[in-house]
mmCIF file of C-alpha atoms and ligand atoms in Angstrom:
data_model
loop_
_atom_site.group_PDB
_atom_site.id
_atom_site.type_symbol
_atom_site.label_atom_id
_atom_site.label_comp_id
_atom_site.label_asym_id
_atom_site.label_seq_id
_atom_site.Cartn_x
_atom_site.Cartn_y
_atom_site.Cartn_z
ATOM 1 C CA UNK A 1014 14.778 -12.267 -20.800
ATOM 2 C CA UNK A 1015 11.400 -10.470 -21.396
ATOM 3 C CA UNK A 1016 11.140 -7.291 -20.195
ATOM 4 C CA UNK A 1017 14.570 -6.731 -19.304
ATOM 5 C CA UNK A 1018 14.995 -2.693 -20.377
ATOM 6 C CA UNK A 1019 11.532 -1.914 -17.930
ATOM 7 C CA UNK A 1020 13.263 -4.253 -14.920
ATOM 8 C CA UNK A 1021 16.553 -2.249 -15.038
ATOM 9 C CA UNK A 1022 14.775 1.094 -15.818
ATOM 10 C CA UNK A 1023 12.584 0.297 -13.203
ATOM 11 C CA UNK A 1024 15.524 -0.573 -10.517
ATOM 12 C CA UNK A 1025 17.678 2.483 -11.137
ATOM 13 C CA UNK A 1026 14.811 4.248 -10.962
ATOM 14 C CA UNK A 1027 13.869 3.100 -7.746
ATOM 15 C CA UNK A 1028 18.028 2.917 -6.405
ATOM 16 C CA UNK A 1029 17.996 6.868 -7.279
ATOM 17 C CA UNK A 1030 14.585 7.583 -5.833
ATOM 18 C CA UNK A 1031 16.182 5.999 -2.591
ATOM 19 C CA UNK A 1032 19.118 8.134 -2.662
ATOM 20 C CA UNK A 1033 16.262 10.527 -2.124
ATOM 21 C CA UNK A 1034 14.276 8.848 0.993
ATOM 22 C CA UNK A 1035 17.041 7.966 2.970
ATOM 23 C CA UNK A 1036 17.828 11.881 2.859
ATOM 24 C CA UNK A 1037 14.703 12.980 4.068
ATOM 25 C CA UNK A 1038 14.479 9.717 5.980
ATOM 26 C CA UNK A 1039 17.347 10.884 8.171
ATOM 27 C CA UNK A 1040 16.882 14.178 8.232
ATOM 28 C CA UNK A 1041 14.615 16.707 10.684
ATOM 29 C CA UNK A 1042 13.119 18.658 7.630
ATOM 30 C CA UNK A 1043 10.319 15.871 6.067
ATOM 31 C CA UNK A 1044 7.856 19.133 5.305
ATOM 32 C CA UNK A 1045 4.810 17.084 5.881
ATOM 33 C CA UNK A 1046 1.423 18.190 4.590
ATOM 34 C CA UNK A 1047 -1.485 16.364 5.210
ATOM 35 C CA UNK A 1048 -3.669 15.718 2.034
ATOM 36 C CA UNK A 1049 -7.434 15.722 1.481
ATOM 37 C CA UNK A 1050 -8.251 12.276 2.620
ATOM 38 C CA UNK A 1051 -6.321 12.966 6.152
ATOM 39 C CA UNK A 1052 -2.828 10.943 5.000
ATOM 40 C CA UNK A 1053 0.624 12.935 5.402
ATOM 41 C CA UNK A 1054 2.823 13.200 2.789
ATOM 42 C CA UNK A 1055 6.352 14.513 2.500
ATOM 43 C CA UNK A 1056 8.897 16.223 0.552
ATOM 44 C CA UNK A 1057 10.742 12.277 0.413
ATOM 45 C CA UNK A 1058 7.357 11.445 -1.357
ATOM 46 C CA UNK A 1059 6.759 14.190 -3.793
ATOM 47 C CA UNK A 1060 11.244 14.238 -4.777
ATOM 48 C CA UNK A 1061 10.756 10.456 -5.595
ATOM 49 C CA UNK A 1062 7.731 10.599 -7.636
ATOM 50 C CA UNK A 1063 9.425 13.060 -9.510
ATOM 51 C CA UNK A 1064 12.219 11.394 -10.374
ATOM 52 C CA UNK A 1065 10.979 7.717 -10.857
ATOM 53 C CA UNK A 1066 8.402 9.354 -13.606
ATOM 54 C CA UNK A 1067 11.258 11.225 -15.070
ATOM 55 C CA UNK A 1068 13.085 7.829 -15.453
ATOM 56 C CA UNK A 1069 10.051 6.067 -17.170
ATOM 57 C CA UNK A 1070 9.149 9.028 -19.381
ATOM 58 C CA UNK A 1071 12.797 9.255 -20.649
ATOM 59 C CA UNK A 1072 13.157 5.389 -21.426
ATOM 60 C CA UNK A 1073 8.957 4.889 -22.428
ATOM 61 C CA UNK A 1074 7.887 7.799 -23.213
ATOM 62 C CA UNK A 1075 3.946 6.476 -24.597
ATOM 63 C CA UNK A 1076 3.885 4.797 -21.708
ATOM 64 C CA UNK A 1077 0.965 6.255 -19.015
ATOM 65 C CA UNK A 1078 1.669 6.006 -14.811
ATOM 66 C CA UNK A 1079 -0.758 5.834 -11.757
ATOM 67 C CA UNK A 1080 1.161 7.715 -9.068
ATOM 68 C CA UNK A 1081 -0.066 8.360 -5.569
ATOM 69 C CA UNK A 1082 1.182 12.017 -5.598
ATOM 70 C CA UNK A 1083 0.288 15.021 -8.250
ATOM 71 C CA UNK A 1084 2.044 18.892 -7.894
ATOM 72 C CA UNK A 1085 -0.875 20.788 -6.780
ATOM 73 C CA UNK A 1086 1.029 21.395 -3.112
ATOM 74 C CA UNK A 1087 4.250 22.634 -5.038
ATOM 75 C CA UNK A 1088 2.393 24.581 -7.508
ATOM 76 C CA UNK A 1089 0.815 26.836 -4.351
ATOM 77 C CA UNK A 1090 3.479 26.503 -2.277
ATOM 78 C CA UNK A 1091 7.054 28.160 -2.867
ATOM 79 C CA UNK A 1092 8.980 26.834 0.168
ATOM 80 C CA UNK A 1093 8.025 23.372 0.071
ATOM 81 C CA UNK A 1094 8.596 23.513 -4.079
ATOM 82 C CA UNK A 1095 12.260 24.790 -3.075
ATOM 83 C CA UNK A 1096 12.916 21.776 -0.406
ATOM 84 C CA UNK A 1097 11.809 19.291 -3.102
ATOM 85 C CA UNK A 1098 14.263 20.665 -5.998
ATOM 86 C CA UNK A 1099 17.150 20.598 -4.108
ATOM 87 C CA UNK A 1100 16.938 17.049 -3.114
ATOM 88 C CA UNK A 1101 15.590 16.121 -6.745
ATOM 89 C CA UNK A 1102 19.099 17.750 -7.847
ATOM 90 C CA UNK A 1103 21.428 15.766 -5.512
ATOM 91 C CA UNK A 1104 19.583 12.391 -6.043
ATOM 92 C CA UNK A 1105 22.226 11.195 -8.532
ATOM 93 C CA UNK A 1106 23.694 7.869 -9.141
ATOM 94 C CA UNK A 1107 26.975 7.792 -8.894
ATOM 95 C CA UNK A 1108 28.037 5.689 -11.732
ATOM 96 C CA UNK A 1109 27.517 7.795 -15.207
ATOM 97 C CA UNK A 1110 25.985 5.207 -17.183
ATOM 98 C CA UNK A 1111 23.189 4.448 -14.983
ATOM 99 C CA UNK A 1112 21.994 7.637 -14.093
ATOM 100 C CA UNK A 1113 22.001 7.862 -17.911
ATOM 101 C CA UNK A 1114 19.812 5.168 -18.674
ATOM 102 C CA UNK A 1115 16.707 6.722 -17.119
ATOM 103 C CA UNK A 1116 17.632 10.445 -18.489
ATOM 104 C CA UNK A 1117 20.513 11.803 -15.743
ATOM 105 C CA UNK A 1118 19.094 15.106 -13.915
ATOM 106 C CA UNK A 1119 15.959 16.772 -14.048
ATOM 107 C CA UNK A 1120 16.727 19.803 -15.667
ATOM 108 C CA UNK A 1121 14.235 22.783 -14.624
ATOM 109 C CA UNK A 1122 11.903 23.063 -11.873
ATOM 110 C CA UNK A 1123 8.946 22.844 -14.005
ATOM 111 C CA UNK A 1124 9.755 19.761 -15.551
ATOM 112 C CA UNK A 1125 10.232 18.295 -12.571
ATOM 113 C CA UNK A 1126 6.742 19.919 -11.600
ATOM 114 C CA UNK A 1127 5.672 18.293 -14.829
ATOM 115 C CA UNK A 1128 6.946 15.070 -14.293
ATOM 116 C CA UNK A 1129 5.523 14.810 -10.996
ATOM 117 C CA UNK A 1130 2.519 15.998 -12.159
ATOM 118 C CA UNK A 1131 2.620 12.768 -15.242
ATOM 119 C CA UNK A 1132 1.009 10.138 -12.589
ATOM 120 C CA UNK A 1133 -2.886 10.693 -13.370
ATOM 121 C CA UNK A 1134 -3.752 8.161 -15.797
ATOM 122 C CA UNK A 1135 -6.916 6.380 -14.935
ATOM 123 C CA UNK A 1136 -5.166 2.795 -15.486
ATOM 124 C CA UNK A 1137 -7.008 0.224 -17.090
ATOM 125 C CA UNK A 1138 -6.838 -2.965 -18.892
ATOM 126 C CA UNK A 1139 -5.648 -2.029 -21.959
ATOM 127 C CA UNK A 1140 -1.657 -1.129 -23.010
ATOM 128 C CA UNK A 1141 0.954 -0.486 -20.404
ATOM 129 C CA UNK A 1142 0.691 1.001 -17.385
ATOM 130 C CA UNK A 1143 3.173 1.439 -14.559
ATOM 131 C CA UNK A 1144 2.013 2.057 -11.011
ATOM 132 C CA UNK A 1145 3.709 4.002 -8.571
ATOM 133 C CA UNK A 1146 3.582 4.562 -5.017
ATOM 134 C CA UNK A 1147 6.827 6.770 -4.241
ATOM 135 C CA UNK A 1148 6.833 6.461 -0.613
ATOM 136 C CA UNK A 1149 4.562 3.571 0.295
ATOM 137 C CA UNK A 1150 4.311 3.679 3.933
ATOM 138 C CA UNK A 1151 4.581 7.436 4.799
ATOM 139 C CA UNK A 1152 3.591 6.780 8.649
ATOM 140 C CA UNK A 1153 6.261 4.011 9.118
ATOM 141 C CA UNK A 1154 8.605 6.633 7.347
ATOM 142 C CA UNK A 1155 7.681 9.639 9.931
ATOM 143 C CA UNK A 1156 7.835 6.865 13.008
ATOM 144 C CA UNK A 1157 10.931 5.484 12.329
ATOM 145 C CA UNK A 1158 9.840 2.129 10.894
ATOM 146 C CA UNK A 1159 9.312 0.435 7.747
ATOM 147 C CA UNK A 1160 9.042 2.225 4.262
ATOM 148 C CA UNK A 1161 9.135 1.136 0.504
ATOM 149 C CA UNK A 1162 9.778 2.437 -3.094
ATOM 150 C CA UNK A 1163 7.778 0.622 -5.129
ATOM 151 C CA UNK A 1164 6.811 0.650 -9.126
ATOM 152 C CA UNK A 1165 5.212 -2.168 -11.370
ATOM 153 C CA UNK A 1166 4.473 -2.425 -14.771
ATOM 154 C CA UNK A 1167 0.724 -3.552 -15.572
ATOM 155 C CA UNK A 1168 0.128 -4.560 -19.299
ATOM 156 C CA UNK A 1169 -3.382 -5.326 -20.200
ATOM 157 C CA UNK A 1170 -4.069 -4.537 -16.382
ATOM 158 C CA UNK A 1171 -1.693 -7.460 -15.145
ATOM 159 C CA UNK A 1172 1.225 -6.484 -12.801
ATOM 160 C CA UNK A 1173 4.160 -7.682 -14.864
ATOM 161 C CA UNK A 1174 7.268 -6.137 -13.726
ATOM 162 C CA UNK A 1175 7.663 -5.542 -9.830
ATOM 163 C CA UNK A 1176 10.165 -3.435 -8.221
ATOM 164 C CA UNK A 1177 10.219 -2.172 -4.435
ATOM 165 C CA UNK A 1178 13.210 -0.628 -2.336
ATOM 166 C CA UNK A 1179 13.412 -1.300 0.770
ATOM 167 C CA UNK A 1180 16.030 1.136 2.462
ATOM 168 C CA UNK A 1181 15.259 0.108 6.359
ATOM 169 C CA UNK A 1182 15.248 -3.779 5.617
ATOM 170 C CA UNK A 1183 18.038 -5.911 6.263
ATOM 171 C CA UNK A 1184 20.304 -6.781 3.239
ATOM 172 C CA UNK A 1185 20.769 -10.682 4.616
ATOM 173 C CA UNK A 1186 17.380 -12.140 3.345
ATOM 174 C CA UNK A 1187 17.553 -15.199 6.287
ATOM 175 C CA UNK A 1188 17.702 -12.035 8.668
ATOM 176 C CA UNK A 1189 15.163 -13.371 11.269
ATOM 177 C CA UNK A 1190 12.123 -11.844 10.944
ATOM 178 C CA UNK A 1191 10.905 -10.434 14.536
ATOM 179 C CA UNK A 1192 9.339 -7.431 15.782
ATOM 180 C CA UNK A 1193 12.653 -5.120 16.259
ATOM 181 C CA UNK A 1194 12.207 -5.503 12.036
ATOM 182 C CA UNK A 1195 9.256 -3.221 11.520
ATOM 183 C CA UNK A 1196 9.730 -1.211 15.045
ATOM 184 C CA UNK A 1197 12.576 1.754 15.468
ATOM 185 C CA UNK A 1198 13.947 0.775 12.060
ATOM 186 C CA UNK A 1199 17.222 2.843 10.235
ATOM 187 C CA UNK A 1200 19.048 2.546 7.272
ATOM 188 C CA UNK A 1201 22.228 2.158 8.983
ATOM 189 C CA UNK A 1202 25.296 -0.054 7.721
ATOM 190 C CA UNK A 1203 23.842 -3.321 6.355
ATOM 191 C CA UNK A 1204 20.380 -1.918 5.568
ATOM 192 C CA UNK A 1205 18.538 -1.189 2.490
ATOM 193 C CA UNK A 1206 17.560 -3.830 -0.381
ATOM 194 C CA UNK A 1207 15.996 -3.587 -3.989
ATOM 195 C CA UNK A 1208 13.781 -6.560 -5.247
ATOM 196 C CA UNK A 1209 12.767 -7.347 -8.820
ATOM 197 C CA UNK A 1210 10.494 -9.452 -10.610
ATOM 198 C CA UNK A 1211 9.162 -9.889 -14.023
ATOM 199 C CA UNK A 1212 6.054 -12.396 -14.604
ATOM 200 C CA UNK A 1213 7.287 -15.460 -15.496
ATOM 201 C CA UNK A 1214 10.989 -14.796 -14.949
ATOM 202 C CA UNK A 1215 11.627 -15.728 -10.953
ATOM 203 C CA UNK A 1216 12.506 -12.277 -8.403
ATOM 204 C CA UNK A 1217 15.406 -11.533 -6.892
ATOM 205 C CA UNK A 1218 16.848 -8.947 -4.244
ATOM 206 C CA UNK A 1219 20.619 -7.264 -4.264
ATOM 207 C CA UNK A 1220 21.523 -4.408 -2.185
ATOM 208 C CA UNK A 1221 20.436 -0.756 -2.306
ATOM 209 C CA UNK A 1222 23.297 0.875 -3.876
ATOM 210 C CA UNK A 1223 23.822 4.390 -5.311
ATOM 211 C CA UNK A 1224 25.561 3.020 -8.798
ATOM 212 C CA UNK A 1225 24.733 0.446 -11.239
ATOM 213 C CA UNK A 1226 23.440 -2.530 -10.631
ATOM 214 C CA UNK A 1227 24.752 -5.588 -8.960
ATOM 215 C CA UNK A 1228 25.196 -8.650 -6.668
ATOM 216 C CA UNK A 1229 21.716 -9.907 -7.577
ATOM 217 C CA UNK A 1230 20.399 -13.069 -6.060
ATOM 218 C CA UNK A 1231 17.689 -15.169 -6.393
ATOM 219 C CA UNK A 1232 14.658 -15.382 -3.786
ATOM 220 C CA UNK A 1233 12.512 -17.630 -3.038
ATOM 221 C CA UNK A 1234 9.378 -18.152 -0.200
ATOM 222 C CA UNK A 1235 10.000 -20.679 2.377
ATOM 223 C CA UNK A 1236 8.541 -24.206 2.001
ATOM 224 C CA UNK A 1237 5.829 -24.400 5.593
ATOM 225 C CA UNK A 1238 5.659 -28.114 6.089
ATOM 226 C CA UNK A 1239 3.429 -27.302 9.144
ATOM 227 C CA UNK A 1240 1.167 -24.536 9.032
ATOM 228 C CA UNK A 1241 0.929 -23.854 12.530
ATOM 229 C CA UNK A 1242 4.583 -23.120 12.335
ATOM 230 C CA UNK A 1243 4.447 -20.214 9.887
ATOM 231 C CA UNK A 1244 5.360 -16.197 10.812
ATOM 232 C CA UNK A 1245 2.503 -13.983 10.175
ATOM 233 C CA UNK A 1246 2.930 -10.078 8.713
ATOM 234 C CA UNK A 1247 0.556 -7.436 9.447
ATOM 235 C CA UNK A 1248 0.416 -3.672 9.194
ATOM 236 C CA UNK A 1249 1.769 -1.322 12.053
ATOM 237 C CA UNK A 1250 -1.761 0.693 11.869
ATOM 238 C CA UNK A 1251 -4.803 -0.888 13.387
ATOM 239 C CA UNK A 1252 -6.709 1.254 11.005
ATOM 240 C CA UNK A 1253 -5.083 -0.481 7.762
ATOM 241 C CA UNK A 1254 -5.627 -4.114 8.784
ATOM 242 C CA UNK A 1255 -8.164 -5.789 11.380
ATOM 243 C CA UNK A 1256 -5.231 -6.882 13.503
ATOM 244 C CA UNK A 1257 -8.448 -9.067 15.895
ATOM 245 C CA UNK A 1258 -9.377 -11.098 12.596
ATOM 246 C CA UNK A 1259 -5.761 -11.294 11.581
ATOM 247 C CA UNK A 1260 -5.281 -12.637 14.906
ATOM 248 C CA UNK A 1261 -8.553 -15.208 14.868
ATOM 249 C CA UNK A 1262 -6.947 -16.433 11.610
ATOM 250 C CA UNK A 1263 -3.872 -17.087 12.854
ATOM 251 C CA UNK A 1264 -4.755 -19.137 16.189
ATOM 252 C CA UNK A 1265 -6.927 -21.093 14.248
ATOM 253 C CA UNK A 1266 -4.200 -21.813 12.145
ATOM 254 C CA UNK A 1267 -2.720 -23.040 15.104
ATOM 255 C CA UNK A 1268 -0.114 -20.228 14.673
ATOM 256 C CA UNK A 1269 1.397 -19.260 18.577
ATOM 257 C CA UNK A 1270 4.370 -17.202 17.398
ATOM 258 C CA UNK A 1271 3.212 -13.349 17.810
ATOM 259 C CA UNK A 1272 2.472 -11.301 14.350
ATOM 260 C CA UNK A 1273 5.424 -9.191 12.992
ATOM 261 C CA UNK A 1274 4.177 -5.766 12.674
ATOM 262 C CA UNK A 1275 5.316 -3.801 10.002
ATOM 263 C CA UNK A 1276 4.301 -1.037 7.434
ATOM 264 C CA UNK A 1277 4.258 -0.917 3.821
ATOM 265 C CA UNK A 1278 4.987 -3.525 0.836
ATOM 266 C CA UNK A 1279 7.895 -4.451 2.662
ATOM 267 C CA UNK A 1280 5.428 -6.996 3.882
ATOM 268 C CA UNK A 1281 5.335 -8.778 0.105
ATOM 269 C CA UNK A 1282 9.191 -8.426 0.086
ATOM 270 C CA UNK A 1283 9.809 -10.217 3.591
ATOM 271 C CA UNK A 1284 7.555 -13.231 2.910
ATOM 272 C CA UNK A 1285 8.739 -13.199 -0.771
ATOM 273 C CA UNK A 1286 12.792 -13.779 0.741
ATOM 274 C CA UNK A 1287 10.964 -16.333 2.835
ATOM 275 C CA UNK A 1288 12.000 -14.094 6.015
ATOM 276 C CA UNK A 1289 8.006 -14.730 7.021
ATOM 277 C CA UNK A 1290 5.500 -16.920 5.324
ATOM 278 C CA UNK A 1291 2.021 -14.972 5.592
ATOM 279 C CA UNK A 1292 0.570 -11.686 4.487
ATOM 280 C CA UNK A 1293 -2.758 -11.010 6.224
ATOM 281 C CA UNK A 1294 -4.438 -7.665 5.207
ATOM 282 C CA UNK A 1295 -8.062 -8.021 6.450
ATOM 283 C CA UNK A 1296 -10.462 -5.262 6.008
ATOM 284 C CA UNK A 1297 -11.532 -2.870 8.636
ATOM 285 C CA UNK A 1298 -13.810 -1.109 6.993
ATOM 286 C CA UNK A 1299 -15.640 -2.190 3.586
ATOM 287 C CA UNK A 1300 -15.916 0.922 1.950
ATOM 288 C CA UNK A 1301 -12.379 1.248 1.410
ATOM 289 C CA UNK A 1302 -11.002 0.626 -1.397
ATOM 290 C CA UNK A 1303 -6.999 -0.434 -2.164
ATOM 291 C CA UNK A 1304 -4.889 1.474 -4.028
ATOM 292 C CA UNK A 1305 -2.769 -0.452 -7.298
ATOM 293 C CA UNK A 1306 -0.117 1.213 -6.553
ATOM 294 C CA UNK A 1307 0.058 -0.268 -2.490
ATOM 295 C CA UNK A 1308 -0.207 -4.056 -3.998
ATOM 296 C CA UNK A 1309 1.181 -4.261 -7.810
ATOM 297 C CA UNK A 1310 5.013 -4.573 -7.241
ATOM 298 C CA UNK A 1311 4.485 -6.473 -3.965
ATOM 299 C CA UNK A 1312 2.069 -9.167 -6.151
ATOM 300 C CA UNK A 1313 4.403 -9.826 -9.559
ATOM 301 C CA UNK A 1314 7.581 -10.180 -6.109
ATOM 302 C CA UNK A 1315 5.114 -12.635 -4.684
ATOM 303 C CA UNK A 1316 3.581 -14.927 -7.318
ATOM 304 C CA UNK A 1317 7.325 -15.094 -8.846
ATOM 305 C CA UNK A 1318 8.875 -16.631 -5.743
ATOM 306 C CA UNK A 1319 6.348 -19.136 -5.282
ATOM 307 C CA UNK A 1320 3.126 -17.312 -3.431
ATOM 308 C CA UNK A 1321 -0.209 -16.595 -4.394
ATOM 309 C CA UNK A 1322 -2.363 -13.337 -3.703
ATOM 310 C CA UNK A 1323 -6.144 -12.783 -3.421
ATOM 311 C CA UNK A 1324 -8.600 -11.076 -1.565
ATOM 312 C CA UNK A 1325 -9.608 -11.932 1.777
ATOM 313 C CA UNK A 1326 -12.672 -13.893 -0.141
ATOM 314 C CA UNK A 1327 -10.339 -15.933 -2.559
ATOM 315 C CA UNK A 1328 -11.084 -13.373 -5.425
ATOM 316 C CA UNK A 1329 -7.906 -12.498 -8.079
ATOM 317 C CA UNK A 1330 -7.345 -8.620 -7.730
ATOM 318 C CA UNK A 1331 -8.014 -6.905 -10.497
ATOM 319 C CA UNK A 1332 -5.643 -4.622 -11.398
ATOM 320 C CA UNK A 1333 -7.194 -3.513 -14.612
ATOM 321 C CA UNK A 1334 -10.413 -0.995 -13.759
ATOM 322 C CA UNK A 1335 -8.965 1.932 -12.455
ATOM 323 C CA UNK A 1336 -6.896 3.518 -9.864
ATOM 324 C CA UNK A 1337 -8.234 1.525 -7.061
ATOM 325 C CA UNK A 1338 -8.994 -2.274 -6.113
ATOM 326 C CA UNK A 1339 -12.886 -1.708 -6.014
ATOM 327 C CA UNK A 1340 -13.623 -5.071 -6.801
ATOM 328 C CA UNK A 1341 -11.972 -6.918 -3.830
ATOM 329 C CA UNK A 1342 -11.806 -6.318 -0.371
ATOM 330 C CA UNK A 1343 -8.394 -7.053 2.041
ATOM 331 C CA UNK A 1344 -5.491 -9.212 0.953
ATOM 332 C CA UNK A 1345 -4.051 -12.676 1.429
ATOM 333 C CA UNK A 1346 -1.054 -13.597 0.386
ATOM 334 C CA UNK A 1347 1.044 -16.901 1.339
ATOM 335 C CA UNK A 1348 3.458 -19.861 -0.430
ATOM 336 C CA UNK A 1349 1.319 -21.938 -2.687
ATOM 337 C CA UNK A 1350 1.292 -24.702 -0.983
ATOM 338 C CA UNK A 1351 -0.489 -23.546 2.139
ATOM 339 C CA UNK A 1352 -2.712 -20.846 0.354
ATOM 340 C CA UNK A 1353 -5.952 -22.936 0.391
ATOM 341 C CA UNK A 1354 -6.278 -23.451 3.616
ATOM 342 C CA UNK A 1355 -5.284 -20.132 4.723
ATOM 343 C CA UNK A 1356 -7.923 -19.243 2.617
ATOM 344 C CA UNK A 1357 -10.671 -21.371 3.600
ATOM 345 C CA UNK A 1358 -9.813 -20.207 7.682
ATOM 346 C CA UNK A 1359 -9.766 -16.533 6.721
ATOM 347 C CA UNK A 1360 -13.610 -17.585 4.678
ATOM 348 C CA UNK A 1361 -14.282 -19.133 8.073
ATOM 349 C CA UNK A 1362 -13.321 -16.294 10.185
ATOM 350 C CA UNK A 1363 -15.169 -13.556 8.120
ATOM 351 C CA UNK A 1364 -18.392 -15.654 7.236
ATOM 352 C CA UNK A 1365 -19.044 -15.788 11.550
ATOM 353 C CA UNK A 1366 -19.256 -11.958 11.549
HETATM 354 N N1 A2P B 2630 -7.916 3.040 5.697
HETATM 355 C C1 A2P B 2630 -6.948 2.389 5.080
HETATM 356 N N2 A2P B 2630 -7.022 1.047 4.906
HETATM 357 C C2 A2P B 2630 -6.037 0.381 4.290
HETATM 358 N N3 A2P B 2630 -4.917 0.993 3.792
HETATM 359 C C3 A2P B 2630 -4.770 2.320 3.932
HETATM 360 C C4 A2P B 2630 -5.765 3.084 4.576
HETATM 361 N N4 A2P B 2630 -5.364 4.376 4.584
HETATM 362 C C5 A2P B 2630 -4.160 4.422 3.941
HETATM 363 N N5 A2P B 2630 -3.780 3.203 3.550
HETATM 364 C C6 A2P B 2630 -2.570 2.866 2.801
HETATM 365 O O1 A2P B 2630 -2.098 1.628 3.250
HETATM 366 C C7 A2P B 2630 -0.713 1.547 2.967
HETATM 367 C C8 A2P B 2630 0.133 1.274 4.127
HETATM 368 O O2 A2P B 2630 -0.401 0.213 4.721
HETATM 369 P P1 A2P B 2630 0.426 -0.616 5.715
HETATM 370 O O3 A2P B 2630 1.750 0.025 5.895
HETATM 371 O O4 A2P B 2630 -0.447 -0.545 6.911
HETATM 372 O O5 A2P B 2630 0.485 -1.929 5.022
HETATM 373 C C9 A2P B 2630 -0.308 2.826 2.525
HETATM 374 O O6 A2P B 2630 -0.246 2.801 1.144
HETATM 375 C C10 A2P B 2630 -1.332 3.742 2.987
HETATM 376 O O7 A2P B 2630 -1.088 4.812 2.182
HETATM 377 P P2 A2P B 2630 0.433 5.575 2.008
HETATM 378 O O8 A2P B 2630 1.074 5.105 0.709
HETATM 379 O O9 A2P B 2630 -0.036 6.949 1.901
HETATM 380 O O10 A2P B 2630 1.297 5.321 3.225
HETATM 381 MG MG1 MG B 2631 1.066 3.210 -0.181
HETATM 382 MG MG1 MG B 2632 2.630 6.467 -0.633
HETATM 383 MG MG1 MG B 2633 0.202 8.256 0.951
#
């Protein structure tokens, strides 16, 4: 299989970095800071980053990574620097040969600095590239609701390898998909699953262990006969996604089942299980611009279980120019078979504003 070393890196990677989350996840001390542009971020995000970098530097060491996070908080600030070491130490894997693979611990307190530090590259279309959101998410992961791990592989700027942990989903991927899913979530007993995908190789989900890999199965989106039947995904935060146009989209669809409301990529995961059908990410407002590292993994999951992703105006994205998405605006994403004319209703919808 092609790319086989990156997709196991890349899933141990993300299994350890989970080990991590659900700690902070569960506990009362998340030592949240609130960076420049107004979003929180925690000692679960900055431990994970850490560690998933230290993974890909041990097993690709040329290789560059767009993270979300950089050390400049640690680096000024001694308490919060302590809070993430100590859970970067006891984020091991409990079976020896795994945690090997992507380097075992991280052995000082700067490298870990360093490492965390290793996730400025400007991207680009040219070589490879992995992008890297450690906690994507954070306010579902404060509120109790849905949160993701997620790290792709872009060569020549095209998303390649997706992975994305999911510790609050259900592990049964016919679980039904309703609002309880992305409200008051845990990681309790029968919780927490890791998805994989390479380009051209199908995707698959198993559950979130703290060993070696296994129990892998195959996913697949759901065929949607009718489109008026289909289950709609949106983001928790009003502010992410314009939940009126995702709403005007859907009842022209002839959609009457109420949107499922949840944060993060675990979005691409559910419809990629076929546990909903439709991804609607419409902008709010147009200067934004998307982040790679919110949409990579959660596109290669997609497109290899049978979906298709674009903008909200039809456009590919284009992960090859940078850190952000500058060149498209919102996201669809739906099985293949349906995508056009969710398409042409969401064209519809925005051309009337
Ligand atoms: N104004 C915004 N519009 C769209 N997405 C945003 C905005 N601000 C932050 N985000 C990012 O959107 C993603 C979560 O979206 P959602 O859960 O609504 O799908 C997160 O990656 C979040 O960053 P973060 O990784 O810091 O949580
Ligand atoms: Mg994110
Ligand atoms: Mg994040
Ligand atoms: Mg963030």
């Amino acid at each position: 299989m092609a790319y086989e070393k990156e997709l196991d890196v890349a899933l141990l990677a993300v299994q350890r970095a989970s080990i991590l989350t659900r700690t902070v996840f569960s506990s009362h001390t998340k030592g949240t800071l609130t960076k420049s542009d107004s979003s929180p971020v925690t000692i679960g995000d900055l431990g994970a980053q850490a560690l998933i970098i230290a993974s890909i530097k041990h097993a690709f060491p040329e290789d560059e990574v767009v993270g979300e996070e950089d050390a400049d908080d640690l680096r000024k600030d001694e308490q919060e620097r302590t809070l993430v070491w100590d859970l970067v130490q006891a984020a091991r894997l409990d079976d020896i040969s795994a945690e090997d693979k992507i380097g075992g611990p991280i052995k000082t307190v700067d490298d870990m600095l360093t490492a965390l530090d290793s996730g400025r590259s400007n991207g680009g279309n040219k070589g490879r590239v992995w992008a890297l959101d450690p906690i994507d998410g954070t306010k579902g992961f404060l509120r109790g609701g849905q949160y993701a791990v997620c790290l792709a592989l872009m060569v020549d700027g095209v998303p390649t390898v997706g992975v994305i942990g999911c510790p609050n989903l259900p592990i049964d991927d016919q679980a039904p998909l309703d609002s309880s899913v992305g409200a008051d979530a845990d990681d309790k007993e029968g919780k927490g699953v890791l998805f994989g995908a390479v380009k051209g190789e199908g995707a698959t989900s198993r559950p979130l262990s703290k060993g070696a890999l296994q129990g892998s199965k195959k996913i697949s989106m759901k065929a949607v006969p009718d489109v008026s039947q289909a289950s709609f995904c949106e983001s928790v935060e009003a502010g992410h996604s314009s939940h009126g146009d995702n709403a005007a989209i859907a009842s022209k669809l002839g959609i009457t089942k109420p949107s499922v409301r949840m944060d993060s990529q675990a979005k691409y995961a559910s419809i990629a299980r076929g546990a909903g059908d439709v991804y609607l990410r419409l902008p709010v407002n147009l200067r934004y611009e998307e982040k790679i590292w919110d949409h990579a993994a959660g596109v290669v999951l997609v497109q290899e279980a049978g979906g298709e992703v674009s903008d909200a105006w039809g456009k590919p994205l284009n992960f090859g120019i940078g850190r952000t998405l500058k060149e498209n605006k919102g996201v669809v994403a739906a099985p293949r078979e349906i995508f056009p004319r969710v398409i042409e209703v969401v064209k519809e919808v925005l051309d009337v504003k």
